[in-house]
Amino acid sequence: MIKMNNKEIKTDVILIGAGIMSATLGTLLKELVPEWEIKVFEKLANAGEESSNEWNNAGTGHSALCELNYTSEKPDGSIDISKAININEQFQLSRQFWSYLVNSNLIRNPQDFIKSLPHMSLVEGEQNVTFLKKRFEALSNNPLFQGMEISDDHEKLLEWIPLIMEGRTMDEPIAATKIDSGTDVNFGALTRMLFDHLESHHVEINYNHSVEDIKRTSDGSWELKVWNIGTGNIERHTAKFVFIGGGGGSLPLLQKTGIPESKHIGGFPVSGLFMVCNNPAVVAQHHAKVYGKAKVGAPPMSVPHLDTRYINNKKTLLFGPFAGFSPKFLKTGSNFDLIGSVKPNNVITMLAAGIKELSLTKYLIQQVMLSNEKRMEELREFIPNAKSEDWDTVVAGQRVQVIKDTEAGKGTLQFGTEVITAADGSIAALLGASPGASTAVHVMLEVIKKCFPTYMNEWESKIKKMIPSYGISLMDNPELIHEIHTSTAKTLGLSEKELVLS
Ligand SMILES: Cc1cc2nc3c(=O)[nH]c(=O)nc-3n(C[C@H](O)[C@H](O)[C@H](O)COP(=O)(O)OP(=O)(O)OC[C@H]3O[C@@H](n4cnc5c(N)ncnc54)[C@H](O)[C@@H]3O)c2cc1C
């Protein structure tokens, strides 16, 4: 550690934000170069309090087993499964890394953050049932989706999802797919476990420290102006490498760096609400994550789903998320976040998006205005007998979708995640929110590859020790998939059914 003056300290790596992304990057780097000094600055009092918190996201281990928006119908009527394959392979990287950490005793009790849970897709109406059948045909032939079942038989569906089928008028065709190798992940618990591990391995974690500014120094490092909320003091900390893992707060920080890569990018905040069941008798009747189809005009992040969740090891039932509009970039953010992010270099991009996305904005505002009874009506499309008194609402996390200029035109709204890095790899920021926490390991490995290219030769074998499928297409290696599924299921305590691969 280099002491620069009373208050200015130079370190190897600074991670901004104590969410799942910083937790994952810090843990990966600690394994690759244990001697590097890492500091974390988090403005809240604890780790995993924003989007990564268990109440702020849906806890789906996204691996495209149930999310219909990851498979689209091509003009010739066939189903494009390339995105589903990508996301599934990315989730396998997470499973392998988490298993490595458990096997190495770096984290314990995996049942406290991951549990097996059937993933299901449910559709109604002839056209949707035809789509689901075609999707099933396309996926079930792929080794990554082995074990998927489909049924349009009411008796079978009643057995799979009694809460959804009871009281249903059978005037429309209905069908569902089910795969038992799905997971429910408590990303909040995992984030806290990873930060506990980092803290016990000499990473300095500074809670109640808000990063206010980021500037280049003359030697190419980065100096952070940090507000110590506890003391009210301003501190200055310098690092050779900075990761901006501020979730929704990443865009304003990236803009402060002034790097050319930060220009012409905007953010579009989308808020969320879940309905949570307060009746244990109802909670007990459901055991799956059941994803439906997004309504026409609705953005992909508002696909309705009825999810069994395990929060603090207690079985819970959530429905949602209902998307909405709020100008805040974080749940704990400010109403001036959106307007403050409009800069001379992105104003045209933002205006273009504003014009293009009028219908989305209108949709989100309508969603915010929904009364509880209107939300209950949407829930009753899943649970026909749902009673209003059994359900409360909770505010979910805030997502900031990236707006940028693409081949599709100026101000195009993106629904994925974007890693933005400086040309010299000295700073990286993660923007966007989907598929999110599930693919944190893949995304952080991308950050490492982009920012530390000269170390990759040396690190590759270490990464492969932690993540055997790193750099290999799993889809083309069914035997490796089987091996990974079997070993990670055993380590993480996941369903035995997972071990059966036909
Ligand atoms: C409604 C909803 C449902 C979702 N469902 C899923 C799901 O089912 N599966 C899935 O995989 N993903 C899901 N996601 C996405 C997932 O939650 C996010 O991708 C992930 O949690 C992002 O992690 P992060 O570390 O980037 O951000 P966060 O967890 O938000 O952490 C960022 C941290 O940075 C801190 N910070 C911000 N600015 C500053 C600053 N200036 N100084 C210091 N600290 C700062 C914040 O306080 C916060 O603690 C969902 C998200 C939402 C909102």
Short mmCIF file of C-alpha atoms and ligand atoms in Angstrom, two decimals, residues 16-21 41-44 50-52 56-60 62 187 209-211 245-247 249 253 274 330 396-399 430 433 435-438, ligand 1:
data_model
loop_
_atom_site.label_atom_id
_atom_site.label_comp_id
_atom_site.label_asym_id
_atom_site.label_seq_id
_atom_site.Cartn_x
_atom_site.Cartn_y
_atom_site.Cartn_z
CA ILE A 16 -17.63 0.73 -5.82
CA GLY A 17 -20.84 -0.76 -4.40
CA ALA A 18 -21.41 -3.86 -2.31
CA GLY A 19 -23.83 -5.73 -4.57
CA ILE A 20 -23.47 -9.17 -6.17
CA MET A 21 -21.29 -7.82 -9.01
CA PHE A 41 -16.86 1.61 -0.84
CA GLU A 42 -20.59 1.20 -0.23
CA LYS A 43 -22.86 4.07 0.60
CA LEU A 44 -25.38 1.99 2.55
CA GLU A 50 -30.13 -2.61 -3.31
CA SER A 51 -31.06 -4.78 -6.35
CA SER A 52 -29.14 -7.79 -5.04
CA ASN A 56 -35.67 -6.58 -4.46
CA ASN A 57 -35.27 -9.21 -7.20
CA ALA A 58 -37.13 -12.38 -8.18
CA GLY A 59 -34.38 -14.82 -7.17
CA THR A 60 -34.61 -16.80 -10.38
CA HIS A 62 -31.89 -17.49 -14.89
CA PHE A 187 -28.75 -13.31 -4.14
CA HIS A 209 -19.04 5.66 2.27
CA SER A 210 -20.49 7.29 -0.82
CA VAL A 211 -18.30 7.80 -3.90
CA GLY A 245 -20.53 -1.78 -9.46
CA GLY A 246 -23.04 0.79 -8.27
CA GLY A 247 -26.07 -0.96 -9.83
CA GLY A 249 -25.88 4.27 -9.51
CA LEU A 253 -20.33 7.56 -11.70
CA PHE A 274 -44.11 -7.63 -6.04
CA LEU A 330 -31.56 3.29 -7.01
CA ALA A 396 -38.84 -4.27 -5.57
CA GLY A 397 -35.46 -3.03 -6.76
CA GLN A 398 -34.88 -0.35 -9.32
CA ARG A 399 -33.44 -1.22 -12.75
CA LEU A 430 -21.54 -2.47 -15.28
CA ALA A 433 -29.83 -5.37 -15.19
CA PRO A 435 -30.27 -11.43 -16.88
CA GLY A 436 -28.48 -9.94 -13.93
CA ALA A 437 -27.27 -11.58 -10.79
CA SER A 438 -27.51 -15.15 -12.18
C1 LIG B 1 -37.43 -6.36 -9.86
C2 LIG B 1 -36.15 -7.07 -10.18
C3 LIG B 1 -36.15 -8.44 -10.40
C4 LIG B 1 -34.95 -9.10 -10.71
N1 LIG B 1 -34.96 -10.46 -10.83
C5 LIG B 1 -33.81 -11.12 -11.04
C6 LIG B 1 -33.80 -12.54 -11.05
O1 LIG B 1 -34.84 -13.18 -10.86
N2 LIG B 1 -32.63 -13.17 -11.30
C7 LIG B 1 -31.48 -12.47 -11.52
O2 LIG B 1 -30.46 -13.11 -11.74
N3 LIG B 1 -31.45 -11.12 -11.49
C8 LIG B 1 -32.59 -10.43 -11.25
N4 LIG B 1 -32.58 -9.06 -11.20
C9 LIG B 1 -31.34 -8.33 -11.52
C10 LIG B 1 -30.37 -8.34 -10.34
O3 LIG B 1 -31.04 -8.05 -9.15
C11 LIG B 1 -29.28 -7.32 -10.62
O4 LIG B 1 -28.72 -7.55 -11.89
C12 LIG B 1 -28.13 -7.41 -9.62
O5 LIG B 1 -28.60 -7.48 -8.30
C13 LIG B 1 -27.23 -6.19 -9.81
O6 LIG B 1 -26.18 -6.27 -8.88
P1 LIG B 1 -25.20 -5.04 -8.71
O7 LIG B 1 -24.15 -5.50 -7.78
O8 LIG B 1 -24.79 -4.54 -10.05
O9 LIG B 1 -26.10 -3.87 -8.10
P2 LIG B 1 -26.75 -3.64 -6.66
O10 LIG B 1 -27.09 -4.90 -5.97
O11 LIG B 1 -27.84 -2.65 -6.85
O12 LIG B 1 -25.56 -3.00 -5.84
C14 LIG B 1 -25.04 -1.73 -6.14
C15 LIG B 1 -24.53 -1.13 -4.85
O13 LIG B 1 -23.82 0.05 -5.15
C16 LIG B 1 -24.10 1.01 -4.14
N5 LIG B 1 -23.80 2.33 -4.69
C17 LIG B 1 -24.41 2.97 -5.71
N6 LIG B 1 -23.86 4.16 -5.93
C18 LIG B 1 -22.85 4.30 -5.02
C19 LIG B 1 -21.92 5.33 -4.74
N7 LIG B 1 -21.90 6.48 -5.43
N8 LIG B 1 -21.04 5.13 -3.73
C20 LIG B 1 -21.02 3.98 -3.02
N9 LIG B 1 -21.90 2.98 -3.24
C21 LIG B 1 -22.81 3.13 -4.23
C22 LIG B 1 -25.56 0.78 -3.84
O14 LIG B 1 -25.92 1.30 -2.58
C23 LIG B 1 -25.65 -0.74 -3.91
O15 LIG B 1 -25.44 -1.35 -2.66
C24 LIG B 1 -33.75 -8.37 -10.86
C25 LIG B 1 -33.74 -6.98 -10.63
C26 LIG B 1 -34.91 -6.34 -10.27
C27 LIG B 1 -34.88 -4.88 -9.99
#
